[in-house]
CSV table of C-alpha atoms in Angstrom, one decimal:
chain,number,residue,atom,x,y,z
A,1,MET,CA,-19.9,24.9,16.1
A,2,LYS,CA,-19.5,22.3,13.0
A,3,ARG,CA,-19.5,25.6,10.6
A,4,SER,CA,-16.8,26.8,12.4
A,5,ARG,CA,-15.3,23.5,12.4
A,6,GLU,CA,-14.9,23.6,8.9
A,7,LYS,CA,-14.1,26.6,8.6
A,8,ALA,CA,-10.8,26.5,10.4
A,9,ALA,CA,-10.3,23.3,8.1
A,10,SER,CA,-10.6,25.0,5.3
A,11,GLU,CA,-8.4,27.4,6.3
A,12,LEU,CA,-6.1,25.3,7.7
A,13,PHE,CA,-5.6,22.8,4.0
A,14,ALA,CA,-5.5,26.8,1.8
A,15,ALA,CA,-3.0,27.3,4.4
A,16,LEU,CA,-1.2,24.5,4.1
A,17,TYR,CA,-1.6,22.7,1.6
A,18,PRO,CA,0.9,23.8,-0.8
A,19,ARG,CA,3.6,23.6,0.7
A,20,LEU,CA,3.0,20.3,2.8
A,21,ALA,CA,2.5,18.8,-1.1
A,22,GLY,CA,6.0,20.6,-2.2
A,23,TRP,CA,7.4,18.5,0.8
A,24,CYS,CA,6.2,15.8,0.0
A,25,ARG,CA,7.5,16.2,-4.0
A,26,ARG,CA,11.0,16.9,-3.3
A,27,LEU,CA,11.2,13.7,-0.7
A,28,VAL,CA,9.1,11.6,-3.9
A,29,ASP,CA,10.0,12.9,-6.8
A,30,ASP,CA,6.7,12.9,-8.3
A,31,ASP,CA,3.9,15.4,-8.1
A,32,GLU,CA,1.1,12.7,-8.6
A,33,THR,CA,2.3,10.7,-5.6
A,34,ALA,CA,3.3,13.7,-3.6
A,35,HIS,CA,-0.5,15.0,-4.6
A,36,GLU,CA,-1.8,11.6,-3.0
A,37,ILE,CA,-0.1,11.5,0.3
A,38,ALA,CA,-0.6,15.2,1.2
A,39,SER,CA,-4.1,14.5,0.5
A,40,GLU,CA,-3.9,11.1,2.8
A,41,ALA,CA,-2.5,13.4,5.7
A,42,PHE,CA,-5.4,15.9,5.4
A,43,THR,CA,-8.0,13.0,5.1
A,44,ARG,CA,-6.1,11.4,7.9
A,45,LEU,CA,-6.4,14.9,9.6
A,46,TRP,CA,-9.6,15.4,9.2
A,47,ALA,CA,-10.9,12.1,10.4
A,48,ARG,CA,-9.5,12.7,14.0
A,49,TRP,CA,-9.8,16.3,14.6
A,50,ALA,CA,-11.6,16.8,17.5
A,51,SER,CA,-8.8,14.8,19.2
A,52,VAL,CA,-5.0,16.5,17.3
A,53,THR,CA,-3.9,19.3,19.2
A,54,GLU,CA,-0.9,20.4,16.9
A,55,PRO,CA,-2.1,19.7,12.9
A,56,ARG,CA,0.5,21.0,11.3
A,57,GLY,CA,2.7,18.6,13.6
A,58,PHE,CA,0.2,15.8,12.7
A,59,LEU,CA,0.3,16.7,9.3
A,60,TYR,CA,4.3,16.3,8.5
A,61,VAL,CA,4.2,13.2,10.5
A,62,THR,CA,1.6,11.6,8.8
A,63,ALA,CA,2.9,12.7,5.5
A,64,ALA,CA,6.5,11.7,6.5
A,65,ASN,CA,5.1,8.5,7.8
A,66,LEU,CA,3.1,8.3,3.9
A,67,VAL,CA,6.5,8.7,2.5
A,68,ARG,CA,8.5,6.8,4.2
A,69,ASP,CA,6.3,3.5,3.3
A,70,HIS,CA,6.4,4.7,-0.2
A,71,TRP,CA,10.1,4.8,-0.7
A,72,ARG,CA,9.7,1.0,0.8
A,73,LYS,CA,7.1,-0.2,-1.3
A,74,LEU,CA,9.7,1.0,-4.1
A,75,GLU,CA,12.4,-0.2,-2.4
A,76,ARG,CA,10.5,-3.6,-2.6
A,77,GLU,CA,9.4,-3.7,-6.3
A,78,ARG,CA,13.0,-2.6,-7.1
A,79,ARG,CA,13.8,-6.5,-5.4
A,80,ALA,CA,11.3,-8.0,-7.4
A,81,VAL,CA,11.7,-6.1,-10.8
A,82,HIS,CA,15.6,-7.4,-9.4
A,83,ARG,CA,14.8,-11.1,-8.9
A,84,VAL,CA,12.7,-11.7,-12.1
A,85,THR,CA,15.2,-10.4,-13.7
A,86,ALA,CA,17.3,-12.6,-12.9
A,87,GLU,CA,15.4,-15.4,-12.5
A,88,ALA,CA,14.4,-14.7,-16.3
A,89,ALA,CA,18.8,-14.8,-17.4
A,90,VAL,CA,18.6,-17.9,-15.6
A,91,HIS,CA,15.5,-19.6,-16.8
A,92,PRO,CA,14.4,-17.6,-20.3
A,93,HIS,CA,11.0,-18.8,-21.1
A,94,SER,CA,8.5,-16.9,-23.9
A,95,GLU,CA,6.3,-14.2,-22.3
A,96,LEU,CA,3.2,-16.1,-23.3
A,97,ALA,CA,3.8,-18.9,-20.8
A,98,ASP,CA,4.3,-17.1,-17.9
A,99,PRO,CA,1.6,-16.9,-15.6
A,100,SER,CA,1.0,-13.4,-13.8
A,101,VAL,CA,0.9,-12.7,-10.5
A,102,ARG,CA,-1.3,-10.4,-10.4
A,103,LEU,CA,-3.8,-12.4,-12.5
A,104,LEU,CA,-3.1,-15.1,-9.9
A,105,VAL,CA,-4.0,-13.7,-7.5
A,106,GLN,CA,-6.9,-12.1,-8.9
A,107,SER,CA,-8.4,-15.7,-9.7
A,108,LEU,CA,-8.6,-17.0,-5.8
A,109,PRO,CA,-11.3,-16.7,-4.2
A,110,GLU,CA,-12.6,-13.3,-2.7
A,111,ARG,CA,-12.2,-15.0,0.5
A,112,LEU,CA,-8.2,-15.2,0.4
A,113,ARG,CA,-7.9,-12.9,-2.5
A,114,VAL,CA,-8.9,-9.9,0.2
A,115,PRO,CA,-6.3,-10.4,3.3
A,116,ILE,CA,-3.6,-10.8,0.2
A,117,LEU,CA,-4.3,-7.4,-1.4
A,118,LEU,CA,-4.6,-5.9,2.1
A,119,HIS,CA,-1.6,-7.5,3.3
A,120,TYR,CA,0.9,-7.3,0.6
A,121,TYR,CA,-0.1,-4.9,-1.3
A,122,ALA,CA,-1.7,-2.7,0.6
A,123,ASP,CA,1.0,-3.4,3.4
A,124,MET,CA,-1.7,-3.8,6.1
A,125,PRO,CA,-0.6,-5.4,9.5
A,126,ILE,CA,-2.4,-8.9,10.3
A,127,ARG,CA,-4.2,-7.3,13.1
A,128,GLU,CA,-5.9,-4.1,10.7
A,129,VAL,CA,-6.6,-6.9,7.6
A,130,SER,CA,-8.8,-8.5,10.8
A,131,ALA,CA,-10.8,-5.0,11.5
A,132,VAL,CA,-11.1,-4.4,8.3
A,133,THR,CA,-12.6,-7.8,7.1
A,134,GLY,CA,-14.0,-8.3,10.4
A,135,ARG,CA,-12.9,-12.1,10.8
A,136,LYS,CA,-10.3,-13.1,13.3
A,137,GLU,CA,-6.5,-12.9,13.2
A,138,GLY,CA,-5.5,-16.5,13.1
A,139,THR,CA,-8.2,-16.9,10.3
A,140,ILE,CA,-6.2,-13.8,8.1
A,141,LYS,CA,-3.1,-15.8,8.8
A,142,ALA,CA,-4.3,-19.4,7.7
A,143,ASP,CA,-6.0,-17.6,4.3
A,144,LEU,CA,-2.8,-15.9,3.6
A,145,HIS,CA,-1.3,-19.2,4.4
A,146,ALA,CA,-3.4,-21.2,2.2
A,147,ALA,CA,-3.1,-18.4,-0.7
A,148,ARG,CA,0.5,-18.4,-0.7
A,149,GLU,CA,0.2,-22.0,-1.3
A,150,LEU,CA,-2.5,-21.6,-4.4
A,151,LEU,CA,0.0,-18.9,-5.5
A,152,ARG,CA,2.6,-21.4,-4.8
A,153,ALA,CA,1.0,-24.3,-6.5
A,154,HIS,CA,0.4,-22.3,-9.8
A,155,LEU,CA,3.3,-20.8,-10.5
A,156,ARG,CA,5.2,-24.6,-9.8
A,157,ARG,CA,2.8,-26.5,-12.1
A,158,SER,CA,3.5,-23.6,-14.7
A,159,LEU,CA,7.4,-23.6,-13.9
A,160,ASP,CA,6.9,-27.0,-14.8
A,161,HIS,CA,4.8,-26.7,-17.5
A,162,ILE,CA,8.0,-24.5,-19.4
A,163,LEU,CA,10.9,-26.6,-17.9
């Protein structure tokens, strides 16, 4: 049984992966991202293999959702770059004094850093962050709030120091 399941999955991968990756490539305009999305779609299919009745449809719907998430992420990044560029034009300052948000996030205690990374960088909803970390949703919300306050305070001190 397991052998036939693996053989069916292998045949499905050989038959559909190139097409799925090509379809994703046309949507995201990047080979590496397209292959990541196609691979992730197959990974999710494999995890639900026993319950999926239409694997091809599942793959394309999953890939479409992942492409949409990719587009949203690009739009958020574009807006963030625009905001930073606009702020830099209004408040020019030396690059050395500019705190990196990434470094600030890395400096957070793990209890606060993990929810920030999962929620804001991996785009997980609070419910999912709660499930992944094994902590209650209310705790995750409180940790996100505390982390944002710490980051805000760090950024404020850095700006005060610069200005």
